[in-house]
């Protein structure tokens, strides 16, 4: 074989290698990336995004399978209720563990925002589930006799628990503001959840002051409540309340978001829109680049 004959062969090999490199470098549009990962696309090192699957649907499933039956039980549909006892393992393993796994997956992929959201709500559901465990006497410190059940009905316990839900409301609102850079669906859902946490804060603070009537009204509005912290059941006597639209809107939004991601994961010919906001609200780097075109990254 002459050197002249080796030139076309060399070009053919290089062309083949170029095709392989191109095939491995899968381009994902910004709107699709933010739909899949619920996180603005940021440059990260490594090739994990081309190697492992998308963990975001797993986290959404964990939230939905804990949140949806909890909302239904709080309204007493078809006799559901029982202080959420039947959902204890669901809160821990679906709401808690499954969301933590989804959070770890997003964290390893460099998706800071979505991993933070899943870690937060995974921890929330774990705390809800473990609060129902008898070996966590969370009310004993509020009872002079050390009685857990008695302590969970004291003003001090109610007031303290209210501050936890207030902090959750503030944190969820921060998530909602950040979601302006993601999509409309996530932005709306987090706002509904913020209102729900705010109402639940009012439930506990009114119970701490002995205002049971107002607490009942607020819990009907939030429809997030169970009796996991000793809250009396009269607040969930009516199945359909106008204020219950908050929790149903939240669940409907998250179910829609999950379905859109599952369709995208199998390259379904029909894509559900989620209202991409990445191009509507440009990031800080894009703003700086537009104001100073000569400035390099």
CSV table of C-alpha atoms in Angstrom, one decimal:
chain,number,residue,atom,x,y,z
A,1,UNK,CA,0.0,0.0,0.0
A,2,UNK,CA,1.4,3.4,-1.0
A,3,UNK,CA,1.4,6.5,1.1
A,4,UNK,CA,-1.1,8.0,-1.4
A,5,UNK,CA,-3.6,5.1,-0.8
A,6,UNK,CA,-3.3,5.7,2.9
A,7,UNK,CA,-4.5,9.3,2.7
A,8,UNK,CA,-8.2,8.5,1.8
A,9,UNK,CA,-8.2,5.7,4.5
A,10,UNK,CA,-6.9,8.2,7.1
A,11,UNK,CA,-9.6,10.7,6.1
A,12,UNK,CA,-12.3,8.1,6.3
A,13,UNK,CA,-11.1,7.1,9.8
A,14,UNK,CA,-11.1,10.7,11.0
A,15,UNK,CA,-14.6,11.3,9.5
A,16,UNK,CA,-15.9,8.2,11.3
A,17,UNK,CA,-14.4,9.4,14.6
A,18,UNK,CA,-15.9,12.8,14.1
A,19,UNK,CA,-19.4,11.2,13.6
A,20,UNK,CA,-18.9,9.3,16.8
A,21,UNK,CA,-17.9,12.4,18.7
A,22,UNK,CA,-20.9,14.2,17.3
A,23,UNK,CA,-23.3,11.4,18.2
A,24,UNK,CA,-22.0,11.4,21.8
A,25,UNK,CA,-22.4,15.2,22.1
A,26,UNK,CA,-26.2,15.3,22.3
A,27,UNK,CA,-27.5,18.8,22.1
A,28,UNK,CA,-30.4,19.6,24.4
A,29,UNK,CA,-32.3,22.9,23.8
A,30,UNK,CA,-32.6,25.2,26.8
A,31,UNK,CA,-36.3,24.8,27.1
A,32,UNK,CA,-36.1,21.0,26.9
A,33,UNK,CA,-33.3,20.9,29.5
A,34,UNK,CA,-35.3,23.1,32.0
A,35,UNK,CA,-38.4,21.0,31.4
A,36,UNK,CA,-36.5,17.8,32.1
A,37,UNK,CA,-34.5,18.9,35.1
A,38,UNK,CA,-36.5,21.8,36.5
A,39,UNK,CA,-33.3,23.7,36.6
A,40,UNK,CA,-31.7,26.5,34.5
A,41,UNK,CA,-29.0,25.0,32.3
A,42,UNK,CA,-25.5,25.8,33.7
A,43,UNK,CA,-22.1,24.6,32.3
A,44,UNK,CA,-20.8,21.7,34.4
A,45,UNK,CA,-17.7,19.5,34.1
A,46,UNK,CA,-18.0,15.8,33.1
A,47,UNK,CA,-20.3,13.8,31.0
A,48,UNK,CA,-22.8,12.5,33.5
A,49,UNK,CA,-25.7,14.1,31.8
A,50,UNK,CA,-25.0,11.9,28.7
A,51,UNK,CA,-24.3,8.8,30.9
A,52,UNK,CA,-27.0,8.5,33.5
A,53,UNK,CA,-30.8,8.9,33.4
A,54,UNK,CA,-32.9,11.9,34.5
A,55,UNK,CA,-33.7,11.6,38.2
A,56,UNK,CA,-36.3,14.4,38.2
A,57,UNK,CA,-39.4,12.3,37.5
A,58,UNK,CA,-38.5,10.1,40.4
A,59,UNK,CA,-38.5,13.1,42.8
A,60,UNK,CA,-41.9,14.3,41.4
A,61,UNK,CA,-43.4,10.8,41.9
A,62,UNK,CA,-42.2,10.8,45.5
A,63,UNK,CA,-43.9,14.1,46.1
A,64,UNK,CA,-47.1,13.2,44.4
A,65,UNK,CA,-47.6,9.8,46.0
A,66,UNK,CA,-47.3,11.4,49.4
A,67,UNK,CA,-49.0,14.7,48.8
A,68,UNK,CA,-52.0,13.6,46.8
A,69,UNK,CA,-53.4,11.0,49.2
A,70,UNK,CA,-52.5,13.3,52.1
A,71,UNK,CA,-54.7,16.0,50.6
A,72,UNK,CA,-57.5,13.6,50.0
A,73,UNK,CA,-57.3,12.2,53.5
A,74,UNK,CA,-57.4,15.7,55.0
A,75,UNK,CA,-60.7,16.3,53.3
A,76,UNK,CA,-62.2,13.0,54.4
A,77,UNK,CA,-63.2,11.7,51.0
A,78,UNK,CA,-64.9,8.3,51.2
A,79,UNK,CA,-64.2,8.1,54.9
A,80,UNK,CA,-60.4,8.7,54.5
A,81,UNK,CA,-58.6,10.2,57.5
A,82,UNK,CA,-57.5,8.4,60.6
A,83,UNK,CA,-54.8,11.0,61.4
A,84,UNK,CA,-52.9,9.9,58.3
A,85,UNK,CA,-51.7,6.7,60.0
A,86,UNK,CA,-52.3,4.6,56.9
A,87,UNK,CA,-49.9,6.9,55.0
A,88,UNK,CA,-47.1,6.8,57.5
A,89,UNK,CA,-44.8,4.5,55.4
A,90,UNK,CA,-45.8,6.4,52.2
A,91,UNK,CA,-44.6,9.7,53.7
A,92,UNK,CA,-41.3,8.1,54.7
A,93,UNK,CA,-40.5,6.0,51.7
A,94,UNK,CA,-42.2,7.8,48.8
A,95,UNK,CA,-42.3,11.4,50.1
A,96,UNK,CA,-39.0,11.2,51.9
A,97,UNK,CA,-36.6,8.5,50.5
A,98,UNK,CA,-37.7,8.7,46.9
A,99,UNK,CA,-37.3,12.5,46.8
A,100,UNK,CA,-33.9,12.3,48.5
A,101,UNK,CA,-32.8,9.9,45.8
A,102,UNK,CA,-34.1,12.3,43.1
A,103,UNK,CA,-32.2,15.1,44.9
A,104,UNK,CA,-29.0,13.2,45.0
A,105,UNK,CA,-29.3,12.4,41.3
A,106,UNK,CA,-29.8,16.1,40.4
A,107,UNK,CA,-27.0,17.1,42.8
A,108,UNK,CA,-24.5,14.7,41.0
A,109,UNK,CA,-25.6,16.2,37.7
A,110,UNK,CA,-24.8,19.7,38.9
A,111,UNK,CA,-28.5,20.8,39.1
A,112,UNK,CA,-28.3,22.9,42.2
A,113,UNK,CA,-31.9,24.4,42.2
A,114,UNK,CA,-33.8,21.2,41.6
A,115,UNK,CA,-31.7,19.1,44.0
A,116,UNK,CA,-32.2,21.7,46.7
A,117,UNK,CA,-36.0,21.6,46.2
A,118,UNK,CA,-36.1,17.8,46.3
A,119,UNK,CA,-33.8,17.7,49.4
A,120,UNK,CA,-36.1,20.2,51.1
A,121,UNK,CA,-39.4,18.5,50.5
A,122,UNK,CA,-37.9,15.0,51.0
A,123,UNK,CA,-36.8,16.2,54.5
A,124,UNK,CA,-40.3,17.7,55.0
A,125,UNK,CA,-42.1,14.4,54.3
A,126,UNK,CA,-39.6,12.5,56.4
A,127,UNK,CA,-40.3,14.8,59.3
A,128,UNK,CA,-44.1,14.4,58.8
A,129,UNK,CA,-43.8,10.6,58.7
A,130,UNK,CA,-41.5,10.2,61.7
A,131,UNK,CA,-43.7,12.6,63.8
A,132,UNK,CA,-46.3,9.8,63.7
A,133,UNK,CA,-43.9,7.3,65.1
A,134,UNK,CA,-44.5,6.5,68.8
A,135,UNK,CA,-40.8,6.3,69.5
A,136,UNK,CA,-40.4,10.0,68.6
A,137,UNK,CA,-42.2,11.6,71.7
A,138,UNK,CA,-42.2,15.1,70.1
A,139,UNK,CA,-44.9,16.3,72.5
A,140,UNK,CA,-43.4,15.0,75.8
A,141,UNK,CA,-41.3,18.1,76.3
A,142,UNK,CA,-44.5,20.2,76.5
A,143,UNK,CA,-46.2,18.1,79.2
A,144,UNK,CA,-45.4,18.3,82.9
A,145,UNK,CA,-46.0,14.6,83.2
A,146,UNK,CA,-44.0,13.8,80.1
A,147,UNK,CA,-47.1,12.6,78.2
A,148,UNK,CA,-46.6,12.8,74.5
A,149,UNK,CA,-50.3,13.0,73.5
A,150,UNK,CA,-51.0,15.7,76.2
A,151,UNK,CA,-48.0,17.7,75.1
A,152,UNK,CA,-49.1,17.7,71.5
A,153,UNK,CA,-52.3,19.6,72.4
A,154,UNK,CA,-50.6,22.5,74.4
A,155,UNK,CA,-50.3,26.1,73.2
A,156,UNK,CA,-46.5,25.9,73.3
A,157,UNK,CA,-46.5,22.9,70.9
A,158,UNK,CA,-48.9,24.5,68.5
A,159,UNK,CA,-47.0,27.8,68.5
A,160,UNK,CA,-43.6,26.2,67.9
A,161,UNK,CA,-45.0,24.0,65.1
A,162,UNK,CA,-46.5,27.1,63.5
A,163,UNK,CA,-43.0,28.6,63.1
A,164,UNK,CA,-41.8,25.5,61.3
A,165,UNK,CA,-44.6,25.9,58.7
A,166,UNK,CA,-43.8,29.7,58.5
A,167,UNK,CA,-40.2,28.9,57.6
A,168,UNK,CA,-41.4,26.4,55.0
A,169,UNK,CA,-43.7,29.1,53.5
A,170,UNK,CA,-40.8,31.5,53.3
A,171,UNK,CA,-38.5,29.0,51.7
A,172,UNK,CA,-41.1,27.8,49.2
A,173,UNK,CA,-41.7,31.4,48.2
A,174,UNK,CA,-38.0,31.7,47.5
A,175,UNK,CA,-38.2,28.6,45.4
A,176,UNK,CA,-41.1,30.2,43.5
A,177,UNK,CA,-39.1,33.3,42.8
A,178,UNK,CA,-36.2,31.3,41.4
A,179,UNK,CA,-38.7,29.3,39.3
A,180,UNK,CA,-39.2,32.4,37.2
A,181,UNK,CA,-36.1,31.2,35.4
A,182,UNK,CA,-37.5,27.8,34.8
A,183,UNK,CA,-41.2,27.4,33.6
A,184,UNK,CA,-44.7,28.6,34.3
A,185,UNK,CA,-45.9,25.3,35.6
A,186,UNK,CA,-43.3,25.1,38.4
A,187,UNK,CA,-43.7,28.8,39.2
A,188,UNK,CA,-47.5,28.4,39.7
A,189,UNK,CA,-47.3,25.2,41.7
A,190,UNK,CA,-44.8,26.6,44.2
A,191,UNK,CA,-47.0,29.7,44.7
A,192,UNK,CA,-49.9,27.4,45.6
A,193,UNK,CA,-47.8,25.5,48.0
A,194,UNK,CA,-46.6,28.8,49.6
A,195,UNK,CA,-50.2,29.8,50.3
A,196,UNK,CA,-50.9,26.3,51.7
A,197,UNK,CA,-47.9,26.5,54.2
A,198,UNK,CA,-49.0,30.0,55.1
A,199,UNK,CA,-52.5,28.8,55.9
A,200,UNK,CA,-51.1,26.0,58.0
A,201,UNK,CA,-49.0,28.4,60.0
A,202,UNK,CA,-52.2,30.3,60.8
A,203,UNK,CA,-53.9,27.0,61.8
A,204,UNK,CA,-51.4,26.3,64.5
A,205,UNK,CA,-51.0,29.8,65.8
A,206,UNK,CA,-54.8,30.1,66.2
A,207,UNK,CA,-54.9,26.8,68.0
A,208,UNK,CA,-52.2,28.1,70.3
A,209,UNK,CA,-54.4,31.0,71.1
A,210,UNK,CA,-57.5,28.8,71.6
A,211,UNK,CA,-59.2,30.1,68.5
A,212,UNK,CA,-60.4,26.8,67.1
A,213,UNK,CA,-63.0,28.2,64.8
A,214,UNK,CA,-60.5,30.3,62.9
A,215,UNK,CA,-58.1,27.3,62.8
A,216,UNK,CA,-60.8,25.2,61.2
A,217,UNK,CA,-61.4,27.8,58.5
A,218,UNK,CA,-57.7,28.1,57.8
A,219,UNK,CA,-57.2,24.3,57.5
A,220,UNK,CA,-60.2,24.1,55.1
A,221,UNK,CA,-58.4,26.7,53.0
A,222,UNK,CA,-55.0,25.0,53.1
A,223,UNK,CA,-56.3,21.4,52.9
A,224,UNK,CA,-52.8,20.4,53.7
A,225,UNK,CA,-53.6,19.3,57.2
A,226,UNK,CA,-53.8,16.0,59.0
A,227,UNK,CA,-53.7,15.4,62.7
A,228,UNK,CA,-50.0,14.5,62.8
A,229,UNK,CA,-49.4,17.2,65.4
A,230,UNK,CA,-52.5,16.6,67.4
A,231,UNK,CA,-54.7,18.9,65.3
A,232,UNK,CA,-58.4,18.1,65.9
A,233,UNK,CA,-60.4,16.6,63.1
A,234,UNK,CA,-63.3,19.0,63.0
A,235,UNK,CA,-61.3,21.1,60.5
A,236,UNK,CA,-61.7,18.5,57.7
A,237,UNK,CA,-65.4,17.7,58.1
A,238,UNK,CA,-66.5,19.1,54.7
A,239,UNK,CA,-65.1,17.4,51.6
A,240,UNK,CA,-65.3,20.2,49.1
A,241,UNK,CA,-64.3,23.7,50.2
A,242,UNK,CA,-63.5,26.6,47.9
A,243,UNK,CA,-60.2,27.1,49.5
A,244,UNK,CA,-59.3,23.5,48.8
A,245,UNK,CA,-58.5,24.6,45.2
A,246,UNK,CA,-55.0,25.4,46.5
A,247,UNK,CA,-54.0,21.9,47.1
A,248,UNK,CA,-55.9,20.4,44.2
A,249,UNK,CA,-54.3,23.0,41.9
A,250,UNK,CA,-50.9,22.1,43.3
A,251,UNK,CA,-51.4,18.3,42.7
A,252,UNK,CA,-52.8,18.9,39.3
A,253,UNK,CA,-49.9,21.0,38.3
A,254,UNK,CA,-47.3,18.5,39.5
A,255,UNK,CA,-49.1,15.6,37.9
A,256,UNK,CA,-49.1,17.5,34.6
A,257,UNK,CA,-45.4,18.3,35.0
A,258,UNK,CA,-44.6,14.6,35.7
A,259,UNK,CA,-46.6,13.5,32.7
A,260,UNK,CA,-44.8,16.0,30.4
A,261,UNK,CA,-41.4,14.7,31.7
A,262,UNK,CA,-42.3,11.0,31.2
A,263,UNK,CA,-43.4,11.7,27.6
A,264,UNK,CA,-40.2,13.5,27.0
A,265,UNK,CA,-38.1,10.6,28.4
A,266,UNK,CA,-39.5,8.2,25.8
A,267,UNK,CA,-39.3,10.7,22.9
A,268,UNK,CA,-43.1,10.7,22.6
A,269,UNK,CA,-44.3,12.4,19.4
A,270,UNK,CA,-46.5,14.8,21.4
A,271,UNK,CA,-44.9,17.2,23.9
A,272,UNK,CA,-46.9,18.9,26.7
A,273,UNK,CA,-46.0,22.6,27.0
A,274,UNK,CA,-44.8,23.8,30.4
A,275,UNK,CA,-44.4,27.5,29.6
A,276,UNK,CA,-40.6,27.9,29.3
A,277,UNK,CA,-39.4,31.1,30.9
A,278,UNK,CA,-35.7,30.8,30.3
A,279,UNK,CA,-35.9,33.1,27.2
A,280,UNK,CA,-38.4,35.4,28.8
A,281,UNK,CA,-36.4,36.2,31.9
A,282,UNK,CA,-32.7,36.2,30.8
A,283,UNK,CA,-30.0,35.3,33.3
A,284,UNK,CA,-27.4,37.6,34.8
A,285,UNK,CA,-24.7,36.4,32.4
A,286,UNK,CA,-26.9,37.1,29.4
A,287,UNK,CA,-27.8,40.6,30.7
A,288,UNK,CA,-24.1,41.4,31.2
A,289,UNK,CA,-23.2,40.1,27.8
A,290,UNK,CA,-25.9,42.2,26.1
A,291,UNK,CA,-24.8,45.3,27.9
A,292,UNK,CA,-21.1,44.7,27.2
A,293,UNK,CA,-20.8,42.7,24.0
A,294,UNK,CA,-17.0,43.0,24.0
A,295,UNK,CA,-16.7,41.4,27.4
A,296,UNK,CA,-15.6,37.8,27.3
A,297,UNK,CA,-17.1,35.1,29.6
